[in-house]
Short mmCIF file of C-alpha atoms in Angstrom, two decimals:
data_model
loop_
_atom_site.label_atom_id
_atom_site.label_comp_id
_atom_site.label_asym_id
_atom_site.label_seq_id
_atom_site.Cartn_x
_atom_site.Cartn_y
_atom_site.Cartn_z
CA MET A 1 138.58 42.26 82.91
CA THR A 2 138.96 46.02 83.32
CA ASP A 3 141.91 47.67 84.99
CA GLU A 4 140.13 49.66 87.70
CA PRO A 5 143.16 51.56 89.04
CA LEU A 6 143.56 53.32 85.71
CA THR A 7 140.24 55.09 86.19
CA GLY A 8 141.24 56.17 89.66
CA GLU A 9 144.59 57.42 88.40
CA THR A 10 142.86 59.34 85.63
CA ASP A 11 140.44 60.90 88.11
CA ALA A 12 143.29 61.78 90.45
CA GLY A 13 145.20 63.37 87.58
CA ALA A 14 142.15 65.41 86.62
CA ASP A 15 141.70 66.54 90.22
CA ARG A 16 145.36 67.59 90.46
CA ALA A 17 145.12 69.47 87.18
CA GLY A 18 141.89 71.20 88.25
CA THR A 19 143.41 72.29 91.56
CA ALA A 20 146.52 73.64 89.80
CA ARG A 21 144.43 75.55 87.23
CA GLU A 22 142.26 77.04 89.99
CA ARG A 23 145.31 78.21 91.95
CA LEU A 24 146.94 79.50 88.78
CA GLY A 25 143.99 81.80 88.17
CA GLY A 26 144.50 83.99 85.11
CA ARG A 27 148.29 83.61 85.09
CA ALA A 28 150.44 81.92 82.48
CA ILE A 29 153.13 79.29 83.08
CA VAL A 30 156.34 80.50 81.45
CA PHE A 31 159.29 78.22 80.69
CA VAL A 32 162.74 79.80 80.61
CA GLY A 33 166.17 78.32 80.01
CA LEU A 34 168.86 77.80 77.41
CA MET A 35 168.32 76.36 73.95
CA GLY A 36 168.16 72.58 74.16
CA ALA A 37 166.80 72.50 77.72
CA GLY A 38 163.47 71.08 76.50
CA LYS A 39 161.23 74.07 77.10
CA THR A 40 158.97 73.32 74.13
CA ALA A 41 158.79 69.55 74.65
CA ILE A 42 158.17 69.77 78.41
CA GLY A 43 155.94 72.82 78.06
CA ARG A 44 153.75 71.08 75.52
CA ARG A 45 153.47 68.01 77.74
CA LEU A 46 152.66 70.07 80.83
CA ALA A 47 149.99 71.96 78.89
CA GLN A 48 148.38 68.62 78.00
CA MET A 49 148.46 67.54 81.65
CA LEU A 50 146.80 70.80 82.73
CA ASP A 51 144.44 71.01 79.74
CA LEU A 52 145.77 74.48 78.88
CA PRO A 53 146.79 76.00 75.53
CA PHE A 54 150.49 75.83 74.65
CA VAL A 55 152.34 78.60 72.82
CA ASP A 56 155.97 78.78 71.68
CA SER A 57 156.97 82.47 71.71
CA ASP A 58 159.50 81.96 68.87
CA HIS A 59 156.74 80.52 66.69
CA GLU A 60 154.53 83.50 67.55
CA ILE A 61 157.35 85.88 66.62
CA GLU A 62 157.80 84.11 63.30
CA ALA A 63 154.06 84.28 62.63
CA VAL A 64 153.92 88.00 63.41
CA SER A 65 157.02 88.93 61.42
CA ARG A 66 156.59 86.34 58.65
CA MET A 67 160.30 85.65 59.03
CA THR A 68 162.24 82.91 60.81
CA VAL A 69 164.20 83.72 63.95
CA PRO A 70 167.55 83.30 62.12
CA GLU A 71 166.33 85.66 59.37
CA LEU A 72 165.29 88.23 61.97
CA PHE A 73 168.69 88.04 63.65
CA GLU A 74 170.49 88.39 60.33
CA ARG A 75 168.39 91.26 58.98
CA TYR A 76 167.73 93.34 62.09
CA GLY A 77 170.24 92.19 64.69
CA GLU A 78 169.69 90.89 68.20
CA PRO A 79 168.51 94.17 69.85
CA GLU A 80 165.60 94.56 67.40
CA PHE A 81 164.73 90.89 67.76
CA ARG A 82 164.66 91.21 71.57
CA ALA A 83 162.36 94.24 71.36
CA LEU A 84 159.91 92.27 69.20
CA GLU A 85 160.23 89.28 71.52
CA GLN A 86 159.36 91.46 74.52
CA ARG A 87 156.21 92.77 72.82
CA VAL A 88 155.05 89.30 71.74
CA ILE A 89 155.61 87.72 75.17
CA GLY A 90 153.84 90.66 76.83
CA ARG A 91 150.81 90.06 74.64
CA LEU A 92 150.81 86.30 75.31
CA LEU A 93 150.93 86.92 79.07
CA ARG A 94 147.86 89.14 78.89
CA GLU A 95 145.80 86.55 77.01
CA GLY A 96 145.02 84.40 80.02
CA PRO A 97 146.15 81.06 81.45
CA ARG A 98 148.37 79.08 79.10
CA VAL A 99 151.80 77.49 78.96
CA VAL A 100 154.42 79.59 77.17
CA SER A 101 157.84 78.42 76.03
CA THR A 102 160.29 81.31 75.58
CA GLY A 103 163.55 81.71 73.71
CA GLY A 104 166.80 81.43 75.64
CA GLY A 105 167.41 85.18 75.81
CA ALA A 106 163.87 86.30 76.63
CA PHE A 107 164.17 86.18 80.43
CA MET A 108 167.35 88.28 80.28
CA ASN A 109 165.18 91.28 79.42
CA ALA A 110 164.26 93.10 82.66
CA GLN A 111 160.89 94.27 81.31
CA THR A 112 160.02 90.74 80.24
CA ARG A 113 160.95 89.41 83.70
CA GLU A 114 158.71 92.04 85.29
CA ALA A 115 155.82 91.10 83.00
CA VAL A 116 156.29 87.41 83.76
CA ALA A 117 156.40 88.12 87.51
CA GLU A 118 153.16 90.10 87.24
CA HIS A 119 151.20 87.82 84.92
CA GLY A 120 152.81 84.39 85.23
CA VAL A 121 154.69 81.69 87.07
CA SER A 122 158.21 81.14 85.71
CA ILE A 123 159.87 77.72 85.49
CA TRP A 124 163.57 77.36 84.73
CA LEU A 125 164.52 74.07 83.08
CA LYS A 126 168.14 73.78 84.21
CA ALA A 127 170.38 71.52 82.15
CA GLY A 128 174.07 70.64 82.11
CA LEU A 129 176.46 71.57 79.32
CA ASP A 130 176.90 68.09 77.84
CA LEU A 131 173.15 67.52 77.58
CA LEU A 132 172.60 70.91 75.95
CA MET A 133 175.39 70.40 73.42
CA ASP A 134 174.13 66.92 72.55
CA ARG A 135 170.69 68.33 71.82
CA VAL A 136 171.60 71.52 69.97
CA SER A 137 174.17 69.76 67.78
CA LYS A 138 171.21 68.10 66.05
CA ASN A 139 169.67 71.48 65.15
CA GLN A 140 171.58 73.89 62.90
CA ASN A 141 168.90 76.57 63.26
CA ARG A 142 170.57 78.31 66.24
CA PRO A 143 171.80 81.84 65.40
CA LEU A 144 173.81 82.30 68.59
CA LEU A 145 175.76 79.07 68.00
CA LYS A 146 176.99 79.94 64.50
CA SER A 147 180.59 79.92 65.72
CA ALA A 148 183.81 77.99 65.23
CA ASP A 149 183.51 76.87 68.86
CA PRO A 150 179.83 76.44 69.77
CA ARG A 151 180.68 74.73 73.05
CA ALA A 152 182.60 77.81 74.21
CA VAL A 153 179.61 79.97 73.21
CA MET A 154 177.27 77.74 75.23
CA GLU A 155 179.58 77.90 78.25
CA ARG A 156 179.58 81.70 78.02
CA LEU A 157 175.78 81.78 77.76
CA MET A 158 175.48 79.55 80.80
CA ALA A 159 177.80 81.82 82.81
CA GLU A 160 175.84 84.92 81.76
CA ARG A 161 172.32 83.59 81.96
CA TYR A 162 172.12 81.01 84.73
CA PRO A 163 172.28 83.62 87.54
CA VAL A 164 169.32 85.40 85.90
CA TYR A 165 167.37 82.21 85.19
CA ALA A 166 167.79 81.43 88.90
CA LEU A 167 165.38 84.31 89.60
CA ALA A 168 162.54 82.16 88.21
CA ASP A 169 159.82 81.05 90.63
CA ILE A 170 160.63 77.36 90.12
CA THR A 171 163.78 75.49 89.08
CA VAL A 172 163.53 72.00 87.62
CA GLU A 173 166.73 70.05 87.04
CA THR A 174 166.36 68.34 83.69
CA ARG A 175 168.46 65.46 82.40
CA ASP A 176 168.48 62.69 79.83
CA ALA A 177 165.10 61.24 80.82
CA THR A 178 161.75 60.94 79.04
CA ARG A 179 159.65 64.05 78.66
CA GLU A 180 156.92 62.31 80.66
CA ILE A 181 159.22 61.96 83.67
CA ILE A 182 160.48 65.55 83.51
CA ALA A 183 156.96 66.87 82.90
CA GLU A 184 155.64 64.98 85.94
CA GLU A 185 158.45 66.38 88.10
CA THR A 186 157.68 69.85 86.74
CA PHE A 187 153.98 69.39 87.49
CA ARG A 188 154.75 68.43 91.09
CA SER A 189 157.07 71.41 91.54
CA LEU A 190 154.43 73.73 90.09
CA SER A 191 151.70 72.28 92.32
CA ASP A 192 153.89 72.69 95.41
CA HIS A 193 154.67 76.29 94.47
CA LEU A 194 151.02 77.15 93.88
CA GLU A 195 150.01 75.51 97.14
CA ARG A 196 152.60 77.55 99.06
CA ARG A 197 151.39 80.74 97.39
CA ALA A 198 147.77 79.87 98.28
CA ARG A 199 148.73 79.27 101.92
CA GLU A 200 150.65 82.55 102.10
CA ARG A 201 147.68 84.48 100.73
CA ALA A 202 145.34 82.77 103.24
CA GLU A 203 147.50 83.67 106.25
CA PRO A 204 146.22 86.67 108.28
#
């Protein structure tokens, strides 16, 4: 006995994805937010749902420089790293529709924000302090958290960056839930945003 609803659900999912891709046009979907928010995990899942390529900007930076992000920070400092990050993200945005996960500081750069506004749709994955600390404590590869009090550093970053992240087109409140749940909520928020934009453009 076959499970007929599954086919219908699959078709409906394909229709939703096709509509979203059509409304997206040539723009990229750009995830912003602090380290540990889940930008890569949710971005990768959303890319699968939309049948779009996924790119992690930090991985692209490492491929271009042939150095890890911590090595770049240590050797050249944060300003040089941010300049390289801006160039790499600018190139990714010009390469057509895709899902891009960015580093936590990328959206703080005014030129990067302008490029994202012109060529993309930005999604802020907003997470609470406890969730972020629980996640980043499992990864020692975080240059900005190499401190005697990483929690205080994270609190400072939240105070500095959250008002800027709030400029993103879409905000998705993330939490300790499966990536499938958060990705589905993100997909719905994106679809609603694209539908509103389509209606606004169609109005006389």
